[in-house]
CSV table of N, CA and C in Angstrom, one decimal:
chain,number,residue,atom,x,y,z
A,1,MET,N,1.8,-117.2,175.9
A,1,MET,CA,2.5,-116.5,176.9
A,1,MET,C,0.6,-115.8,177.3
A,2,ASN,N,1.8,-115.9,179.1
A,2,ASN,CA,0.5,-115.3,180.2
A,2,ASN,C,0.1,-114.1,180.8
A,3,ALA,N,-0.9,-113.9,180.6
A,3,ALA,CA,-1.5,-112.4,180.7
A,3,ALA,C,-1.1,-111.8,182.3
A,4,THR,N,-0.2,-111.2,182.5
A,4,THR,CA,-0.3,-110.4,183.9
A,4,THR,C,-1.7,-109.9,184.0
A,5,PRO,N,-2.3,-110.0,185.5
A,5,PRO,CA,-3.5,-108.8,185.6
A,5,PRO,C,-3.2,-107.8,186.2
A,6,ALA,N,-3.9,-106.3,185.8
A,6,ALA,CA,-3.3,-105.3,186.3
A,6,ALA,C,-3.8,-105.6,188.1
A,7,PRO,N,-2.5,-104.8,188.3
A,7,PRO,CA,-2.3,-104.5,190.1
A,7,PRO,C,-3.5,-104.0,190.7
A,8,GLY,N,-4.0,-104.5,191.6
A,8,GLY,CA,-5.4,-103.9,192.1
A,8,GLY,C,-5.0,-103.6,193.5
A,9,PRO,N,-6.3,-103.2,194.2
A,9,PRO,CA,-6.0,-102.6,195.9
A,9,PRO,C,-5.4,-104.0,196.4
A,10,ASP,N,-5.5,-105.4,196.5
A,10,ASP,CA,-4.7,-106.3,197.1
A,10,ASP,C,-4.0,-106.7,196.3
A,11,SER,N,-3.1,-106.2,195.8
A,11,SER,CA,-1.8,-106.2,194.7
A,11,SER,C,-0.3,-106.4,195.6
A,12,GLN,N,0.5,-107.4,195.9
A,12,GLN,CA,1.9,-107.2,197.0
A,12,GLN,C,2.9,-105.9,196.1
A,13,GLY,N,2.8,-105.4,197.4
A,13,GLY,CA,4.3,-104.6,196.8
A,13,GLY,C,4.5,-103.6,197.6
A,14,ARG,N,5.5,-102.7,197.9
A,14,ARG,CA,5.9,-101.9,199.3
A,14,ARG,C,4.9,-101.1,200.0
A,15,ASN,N,5.3,-101.1,201.0
A,15,ASN,CA,3.9,-99.9,201.4
A,15,ASN,C,3.8,-98.8,201.4
A,16,LEU,N,4.6,-97.9,200.7
A,16,LEU,CA,3.6,-96.3,200.2
A,16,LEU,C,3.4,-97.0,199.2
A,17,ILE,N,3.8,-97.5,198.2
A,17,ILE,CA,3.2,-97.6,197.0
A,17,ILE,C,1.4,-98.3,196.9
A,18,GLN,N,1.4,-99.1,198.2
A,18,GLN,CA,0.1,-99.8,198.8
A,18,GLN,C,-0.9,-98.0,199.2
A,19,PHE,N,0.4,-98.0,200.0
A,19,PHE,CA,-0.6,-96.3,200.5
A,19,PHE,C,-1.3,-95.7,199.7
A,20,GLY,N,-0.4,-95.3,198.5
A,20,GLY,CA,-1.0,-94.2,197.5
A,20,GLY,C,-1.8,-95.0,196.5
A,21,ASN,N,-2.0,-96.5,196.7
A,21,ASN,CA,-3.3,-96.7,195.7
A,21,ASN,C,-4.1,-96.6,196.8
A,22,MET,N,-4.1,-97.3,198.1
A,22,MET,CA,-5.0,-96.6,198.4
A,22,MET,C,-6.6,-95.6,198.9
A,23,ILE,N,-5.0,-94.3,198.4
A,23,ILE,CA,-5.5,-93.0,198.4
A,23,ILE,C,-6.5,-92.8,197.5
A,24,GLY,N,-5.6,-93.6,196.2
A,24,GLY,CA,-6.1,-93.2,194.7
A,24,GLY,C,-7.4,-93.3,194.7
A,25,LYS,N,-7.7,-95.0,195.2
A,25,LYS,CA,-9.2,-95.8,194.8
A,25,LYS,C,-10.2,-94.8,196.1
A,26,ILE,N,-10.2,-94.5,197.1
A,26,ILE,CA,-11.0,-94.1,198.5
A,26,ILE,C,-11.1,-92.8,198.0
A,27,LEU,N,-10.0,-91.9,197.3
A,27,LEU,CA,-10.1,-90.2,196.7
A,27,LEU,C,-10.2,-90.2,195.5
A,28,GLY,N,-9.8,-90.8,194.6
A,28,GLY,CA,-9.5,-90.7,193.1
A,28,GLY,C,-8.7,-89.4,193.3
A,29,ALA,N,-7.8,-89.6,193.9
A,29,ALA,CA,-6.6,-88.8,194.2
A,29,ALA,C,-5.0,-89.5,194.6
A,30,SER,N,-4.0,-88.7,193.7
A,30,SER,CA,-2.7,-89.1,193.7
A,30,SER,C,-2.4,-88.8,195.0
A,31,ALA,N,-1.3,-89.8,195.3
A,31,ALA,CA,-0.9,-89.6,196.9
A,31,ALA,C,-0.2,-88.4,197.7
A,32,LEU,N,0.7,-87.9,195.5
A,32,LEU,CA,1.6,-87.3,195.9
A,32,LEU,C,0.7,-85.6,195.9
A,33,SER,N,-0.5,-85.5,195.7
A,33,SER,CA,-0.9,-84.4,196.5
A,33,SER,C,-0.7,-84.0,197.7
A,34,TYR,N,-0.5,-84.8,198.6
A,34,TYR,CA,-0.3,-84.4,199.6
A,34,TYR,C,0.7,-84.4,200.4
A,35,ASN,N,2.0,-84.5,199.4
A,35,ASN,CA,3.2,-84.5,199.8
A,35,ASN,C,3.8,-83.0,200.4
A,36,GLY,N,4.1,-83.2,201.3
A,36,GLY,CA,4.6,-81.5,201.4
A,36,GLY,C,2.8,-80.5,201.9
A,37,TYR,N,2.2,-81.0,202.0
A,37,TYR,CA,1.3,-80.5,202.3
A,37,TYR,C,1.3,-80.2,204.2
A,38,GLY,N,1.5,-78.8,204.4
A,38,GLY,CA,0.6,-78.3,205.7
A,38,GLY,C,1.8,-78.5,206.4
A,39,CYS,N,2.0,-78.8,207.7
A,39,CYS,CA,3.0,-79.1,208.9
A,39,CYS,C,3.3,-80.4,209.0
A,40,TRP,N,2.6,-81.2,208.5
A,40,TRP,CA,2.6,-83.0,208.9
A,40,TRP,C,2.6,-83.5,207.7
A,41,CYS,N,1.6,-83.4,206.2
A,41,CYS,CA,1.9,-84.7,205.3
A,41,CYS,C,3.0,-84.0,204.8
A,42,GLY,N,3.7,-85.6,204.4
A,42,GLY,CA,5.1,-85.9,203.4
A,42,GLY,C,6.4,-86.4,204.5
A,43,PHE,N,7.1,-86.3,204.7
A,43,PHE,CA,8.4,-87.4,205.6
A,43,PHE,C,8.6,-86.0,206.6
A,44,GLY,N,8.7,-86.5,208.1
A,44,GLY,CA,8.9,-85.6,209.0
A,44,GLY,C,7.7,-84.8,209.6
A,45,GLY,N,7.7,-83.9,210.6
A,45,GLY,CA,6.6,-83.0,210.8
A,45,GLY,C,7.0,-82.0,211.6
A,46,LYS,N,6.0,-81.2,211.9
A,46,LYS,CA,6.5,-80.1,213.1
A,46,LYS,C,5.2,-79.1,213.6
A,47,GLY,N,5.3,-78.6,214.6
A,47,GLY,CA,4.3,-77.8,214.7
A,47,GLY,C,2.8,-78.6,214.7
A,48,GLU,N,2.3,-77.1,214.8
A,48,GLU,CA,0.2,-77.4,214.7
A,48,GLU,C,0.2,-77.7,213.7
A,49,PRO,N,-1.1,-78.5,213.3
A,49,PRO,CA,-1.6,-78.5,211.9
A,49,PRO,C,-1.5,-77.5,211.3
A,50,VAL,N,-1.9,-77.2,210.0
A,50,VAL,CA,-2.8,-75.7,209.4
A,50,VAL,C,-4.3,-75.9,209.1
A,51,ASP,N,-4.5,-77.7,209.6
A,51,ASP,CA,-6.2,-78.0,209.3
A,51,ASP,C,-6.4,-79.0,209.7
A,52,GLY,N,-7.8,-79.8,209.2
A,52,GLY,CA,-8.0,-81.1,209.6
A,52,GLY,C,-7.3,-82.0,208.6
A,53,THR,N,-6.8,-81.8,207.3
A,53,THR,CA,-5.9,-82.9,206.0
A,53,THR,C,-4.7,-82.6,207.2
A,54,ASP,N,-4.3,-82.0,207.1
A,54,ASP,CA,-2.9,-81.7,208.0
A,54,ASP,C,-3.0,-82.3,209.4
A,55,ALA,N,-3.8,-82.3,210.3
A,55,ALA,CA,-4.1,-83.3,211.4
A,55,ALA,C,-4.0,-84.3,211.0
A,56,CYS,N,-5.0,-85.0,209.9
A,56,CYS,CA,-4.5,-86.9,209.4
A,56,CYS,C,-3.5,-86.8,209.5
A,57,CYS,N,-2.3,-85.9,208.8
A,57,CYS,CA,-1.1,-86.3,208.8
A,57,CYS,C,-0.7,-87.1,210.0
A,58,LYS,N,-0.2,-85.7,210.8
A,58,LYS,CA,0.3,-85.7,212.0
A,58,LYS,C,-0.1,-87.1,212.8
A,59,ALA,N,-1.7,-87.5,212.9
A,59,ALA,CA,-2.1,-89.1,213.3
A,59,ALA,C,-1.6,-90.1,212.8
A,60,HIS,N,-1.3,-90.1,211.4
A,60,HIS,CA,-0.6,-91.3,211.0
A,60,HIS,C,1.4,-90.9,210.9
A,61,ASP,N,1.5,-89.8,211.3
A,61,ASP,CA,3.2,-89.8,211.7
A,61,ASP,C,3.0,-90.9,212.9
A,62,HIS,N,1.9,-90.4,213.9
A,62,HIS,CA,2.1,-91.2,215.4
A,62,HIS,C,1.9,-92.6,215.5
A,63,CYS,N,1.0,-93.0,214.6
A,63,CYS,CA,0.8,-94.3,214.3
A,63,CYS,C,1.7,-94.9,214.0
A,64,TYR,N,2.7,-94.9,212.8
A,64,TYR,CA,3.9,-95.3,212.6
A,64,TYR,C,4.6,-95.0,213.7
A,65,ASP,N,4.9,-93.9,214.3
A,65,ASP,CA,5.6,-94.1,215.2
A,65,ASP,C,5.6,-94.8,216.3
A,66,GLU,N,4.1,-95.0,216.5
A,66,GLU,CA,3.7,-96.3,218.0
A,66,GLU,C,3.8,-97.3,217.4
A,67,ILE,N,3.9,-97.8,216.3
A,67,ILE,CA,4.2,-99.2,215.0
A,67,ILE,C,5.9,-99.5,215.2
A,68,ILE,N,6.6,-98.5,215.3
A,68,ILE,CA,8.1,-98.6,215.6
A,68,ILE,C,9.1,-98.2,216.4
A,69,ASN,N,7.8,-97.8,218.0
A,69,ASN,CA,8.7,-97.9,218.6
A,69,ASN,C,8.1,-99.2,219.5
A,70,ASN,N,7.5,-100.2,219.1
A,70,ASN,CA,6.7,-101.0,220.0
A,70,ASN,C,7.2,-101.8,219.2
A,71,ARG,N,8.0,-101.9,218.9
A,71,ARG,CA,8.8,-103.5,217.9
A,71,ARG,C,10.5,-103.3,218.7
A,72,SER,N,10.9,-104.8,218.7
A,72,SER,CA,12.4,-104.7,218.9
A,72,SER,C,13.1,-104.1,218.0
A,73,SER,N,13.3,-103.9,216.9
A,73,SER,CA,14.0,-103.0,216.0
A,73,SER,C,13.1,-102.4,215.3
A,74,PHE,N,13.9,-101.3,214.3
A,74,PHE,CA,13.2,-100.7,213.3
A,74,PHE,C,12.9,-102.2,211.7
A,75,PHE,N,13.8,-102.5,211.8
A,75,PHE,CA,13.8,-104.0,211.1
A,75,PHE,C,12.4,-104.7,210.6
A,76,SER,N,12.2,-105.1,212.3
A,76,SER,CA,11.1,-105.8,212.6
A,76,SER,C,9.7,-105.9,211.9
A,77,CYS,N,10.0,-104.7,212.1
A,77,CYS,CA,8.4,-104.3,211.5
A,77,CYS,C,9.0,-101.9,210.9
A,78,SER,N,8.5,-102.4,209.9
A,78,SER,CA,9.2,-100.9,209.2
A,78,SER,C,7.9,-100.7,208.8
A,79,PRO,N,6.9,-99.4,209.2
A,79,PRO,CA,5.5,-99.5,207.9
A,79,PRO,C,6.4,-98.7,207.1
A,80,TYR,N,7.4,-98.4,206.5
A,80,TYR,CA,7.5,-97.9,205.5
A,80,TYR,C,8.0,-99.1,204.5
A,81,ILE,N,8.2,-99.9,204.5
A,81,ILE,CA,8.4,-101.0,203.4
A,81,ILE,C,7.4,-103.0,203.9
A,82,SER,N,6.6,-102.6,205.3
A,82,SER,CA,5.6,-103.8,205.4
A,82,SER,C,4.9,-104.3,204.3
A,83,VAL,N,4.3,-105.4,203.8
A,83,VAL,CA,3.5,-105.4,203.0
A,83,VAL,C,2.4,-106.0,203.9
A,84,TYR,N,1.2,-105.1,203.1
A,84,TYR,CA,-0.3,-105.9,203.9
A,84,TYR,C,-1.2,-105.8,202.4
A,85,SER,N,-2.3,-106.8,203.2
A,85,SER,CA,-3.3,-106.8,202.0
A,85,SER,C,-4.8,-106.0,202.6
A,86,TRP,N,-5.3,-105.8,201.1
A,86,TRP,CA,-6.3,-104.9,201.4
A,86,TRP,C,-7.7,-104.9,200.6
A,87,ASP,N,-8.7,-104.5,200.9
A,87,ASP,CA,-9.5,-104.5,200.4
A,87,ASP,C,-10.5,-103.7,200.2
A,88,LEU,N,-11.5,-103.4,199.4
A,88,LEU,CA,-12.5,-102.6,199.5
A,88,LEU,C,-14.0,-103.4,200.1
A,89,ASP,N,-14.6,-102.9,201.2
A,89,ASP,CA,-15.8,-103.3,201.6
A,89,ASP,C,-17.0,-102.8,200.1
A,90,PRO,N,-17.2,-104.0,199.8
A,90,PRO,CA,-18.6,-104.0,198.7
A,90,PRO,C,-19.8,-103.1,199.0
A,91,ILE,N,-19.9,-102.8,200.2
A,91,ILE,CA,-21.1,-101.6,200.3
A,91,ILE,C,-20.7,-100.6,201.2
A,92,THR,N,-19.8,-100.5,201.8
A,92,THR,CA,-19.5,-99.0,202.8
A,92,THR,C,-18.4,-98.4,201.9
A,93,LEU,N,-17.7,-99.3,201.0
A,93,LEU,CA,-16.4,-98.7,200.1
A,93,LEU,C,-15.5,-98.0,200.5
A,94,LEU,N,-15.1,-98.2,201.9
A,94,LEU,CA,-14.1,-98.4,202.6
A,94,LEU,C,-13.6,-99.5,202.9
A,95,PRO,N,-12.3,-98.8,202.7
A,95,PRO,CA,-11.1,-100.1,202.9
A,95,PRO,C,-11.0,-100.8,204.3
A,96,TYR,N,-10.7,-102.3,204.3
A,96,TYR,CA,-10.1,-102.7,205.4
A,96,TYR,C,-9.3,-103.8,205.2
A,97,CYS,N,-8.5,-103.5,206.5
A,97,CYS,CA,-7.1,-104.8,206.2
A,97,CYS,C,-7.4,-106.3,206.7
A,98,LYS,N,-6.5,-106.8,205.5
A,98,LYS,CA,-7.4,-108.7,205.6
A,98,LYS,C,-6.0,-109.1,206.1
A,99,ASN,N,-4.9,-108.8,206.8
A,99,ASN,CA,-4.2,-109.7,207.7
A,99,ASN,C,-4.2,-109.6,208.8
A,100,THR,N,-3.4,-110.8,209.6
A,100,THR,CA,-3.9,-110.9,211.1
A,100,THR,C,-3.8,-109.6,211.7
A,101,PRO,N,-5.0,-109.7,212.7
A,101,PRO,CA,-5.0,-108.4,213.6
A,101,PRO,C,-4.0,-108.5,214.3
A,102,GLY,N,-3.0,-107.7,215.1
A,102,GLY,CA,-2.1,-107.3,215.7
A,102,GLY,C,-0.6,-108.3,215.0
A,103,SER,N,-0.9,-108.5,214.1
A,103,SER,CA,0.5,-108.4,213.0
A,103,SER,C,0.9,-107.2,213.0
A,104,CYS,N,2.1,-107.1,212.3
A,104,CYS,CA,2.7,-106.0,212.1
A,104,CYS,C,2.3,-105.2,210.5
A,105,THR,N,1.9,-106.5,209.6
A,105,THR,CA,1.4,-105.6,208.0
A,105,THR,C,-0.3,-104.9,209.0
A,106,HIS,N,-0.9,-105.9,209.7
A,106,HIS,CA,-2.1,-105.5,210.2
A,106,HIS,C,-2.0,-103.6,211.1
A,107,SER,N,-0.6,-103.8,211.4
A,107,SER,CA,-1.3,-102.3,212.1
A,107,SER,C,-0.7,-101.3,211.3
A,108,VAL,N,0.2,-101.5,210.2
A,108,VAL,CA,1.0,-100.9,209.3
A,108,VAL,C,-0.9,-100.5,208.5
A,109,CYS,N,-1.5,-101.9,207.9
A,109,CYS,CA,-2.4,-101.1,206.7
A,109,CYS,C,-3.4,-100.4,207.9
A,110,GLU,N,-3.8,-100.6,209.2
A,110,GLU,CA,-4.9,-100.0,210.2
A,110,GLU,C,-4.2,-98.2,209.8
A,111,CYS,N,-2.9,-97.8,210.0
A,111,CYS,CA,-2.6,-96.7,210.2
A,111,CYS,C,-2.7,-96.1,208.6
A,112,ASP,N,-2.6,-96.4,207.4
A,112,ASP,CA,-2.9,-96.2,206.4
A,112,ASP,C,-4.5,-96.0,206.3
A,113,ARG,N,-5.5,-97.2,206.5
A,113,ARG,CA,-6.5,-97.2,206.6
A,113,ARG,C,-7.4,-96.2,207.4
A,114,ILE,N,-7.1,-95.9,208.4
A,114,ILE,CA,-7.5,-94.4,209.4
A,114,ILE,C,-7.4,-93.0,208.7
A,115,VAL,N,-6.3,-93.0,208.2
A,115,VAL,CA,-5.5,-92.0,207.4
A,115,VAL,C,-6.4,-91.6,206.6
A,116,THR,N,-6.8,-92.5,205.3
A,116,THR,CA,-7.2,-92.4,204.3
A,116,THR,C,-9.2,-92.2,204.7
A,117,GLU,N,-9.1,-92.4,205.3
A,117,GLU,CA,-10.6,-92.3,206.0
A,117,GLU,C,-10.6,-90.9,206.3
A,118,CYS,N,-9.5,-90.1,207.2
A,118,CYS,CA,-9.5,-88.8,207.7
A,118,CYS,C,-9.4,-88.4,206.4
A,119,TYR,N,-8.6,-88.2,205.6
A,119,TYR,CA,-8.4,-87.5,204.4
A,119,TYR,C,-10.3,-87.7,204.1
A,120,LYS,N,-10.4,-88.0,203.3
A,120,LYS,CA,-11.9,-87.9,202.7
A,120,LYS,C,-13.0,-87.3,204.0
A,121,GLN,N,-12.8,-87.8,205.0
A,121,GLN,CA,-13.4,-87.0,205.7
A,121,GLN,C,-13.3,-85.5,206.1
A,122,ASN,N,-11.9,-85.3,205.7
A,122,ASN,CA,-11.5,-83.6,205.6
A,122,ASN,C,-11.2,-82.9,204.5
A,123,ALA,N,-11.5,-83.7,203.3
A,123,ALA,CA,-11.6,-83.1,201.8
A,123,ALA,C,-12.0,-81.4,201.8
A,124,HIS,N,-13.1,-81.2,202.3
A,124,HIS,CA,-13.2,-80.0,202.9
A,124,HIS,C,-12.3,-78.9,202.8
A,125,THR,N,-11.7,-79.6,203.9
A,125,THR,CA,-10.3,-78.5,204.5
A,125,THR,C,-9.2,-78.4,203.2
A,126,PHE,N,-8.8,-79.5,202.3
A,126,PHE,CA,-8.1,-79.4,201.9
A,126,PHE,C,-7.7,-78.0,201.4
A,127,ASP,N,-6.5,-77.5,201.4
A,127,ASP,CA,-6.2,-76.5,200.4
A,127,ASP,C,-4.9,-76.1,199.9
A,128,LYS,N,-4.3,-77.0,199.0
A,128,LYS,CA,-2.4,-76.9,198.4
A,128,LYS,C,-1.9,-75.4,199.2
A,129,SER,N,-2.1,-74.5,198.8
A,129,SER,CA,-1.8,-73.2,199.1
A,129,SER,C,-1.6,-73.2,201.1
A,130,LEU,N,-1.9,-73.9,201.9
A,130,LEU,CA,-1.4,-73.9,203.2
A,130,LEU,C,-0.6,-74.4,203.1
A,131,LYS,N,0.5,-73.7,203.8
A,131,LYS,CA,2.1,-74.0,203.9
A,131,LYS,C,1.9,-73.8,205.3
A,132,CYS,N,3.1,-74.6,206.2
A,132,CYS,CA,3.4,-74.0,207.5
A,132,CYS,C,4.3,-73.2,207.9
A,133,PRO,N,3.7,-72.5,208.8
A,133,PRO,CA,4.2,-71.2,210.1
A,133,PRO,C,5.5,-71.3,209.7
A,134,LYS,N,6.9,-70.0,209.2
A,134,LYS,CA,8.2,-70.6,209.3
A,134,LYS,C,8.9,-70.0,211.2
């Protein structure tokens, strides 16, 4: 009987799962805690960000949009399903992307890496009670 190792940060899976794993590993929080936060966290986005955390989400949305708009079709590089490799730098304890620079997978990983670091830098602004004005 072969034992299957527990999934680590470098395990392969759908990007949204990898993104959630990155957030969990770096921030010790569930990615779901960001879903529906402010005006930009979660699917869609509108208006002005309510704080620094929400501004991270807006930048992440625009990063994904740039990937989609710079490819010949949505299916040639979908940020939502592209599988990438990442790991933690043992000194800085920050994520780094392991795919070939310039590749679709590297670009998606970079979007997720940057927003995760942004969340960390703006953790002091996180207030789940903040909602997007209607």
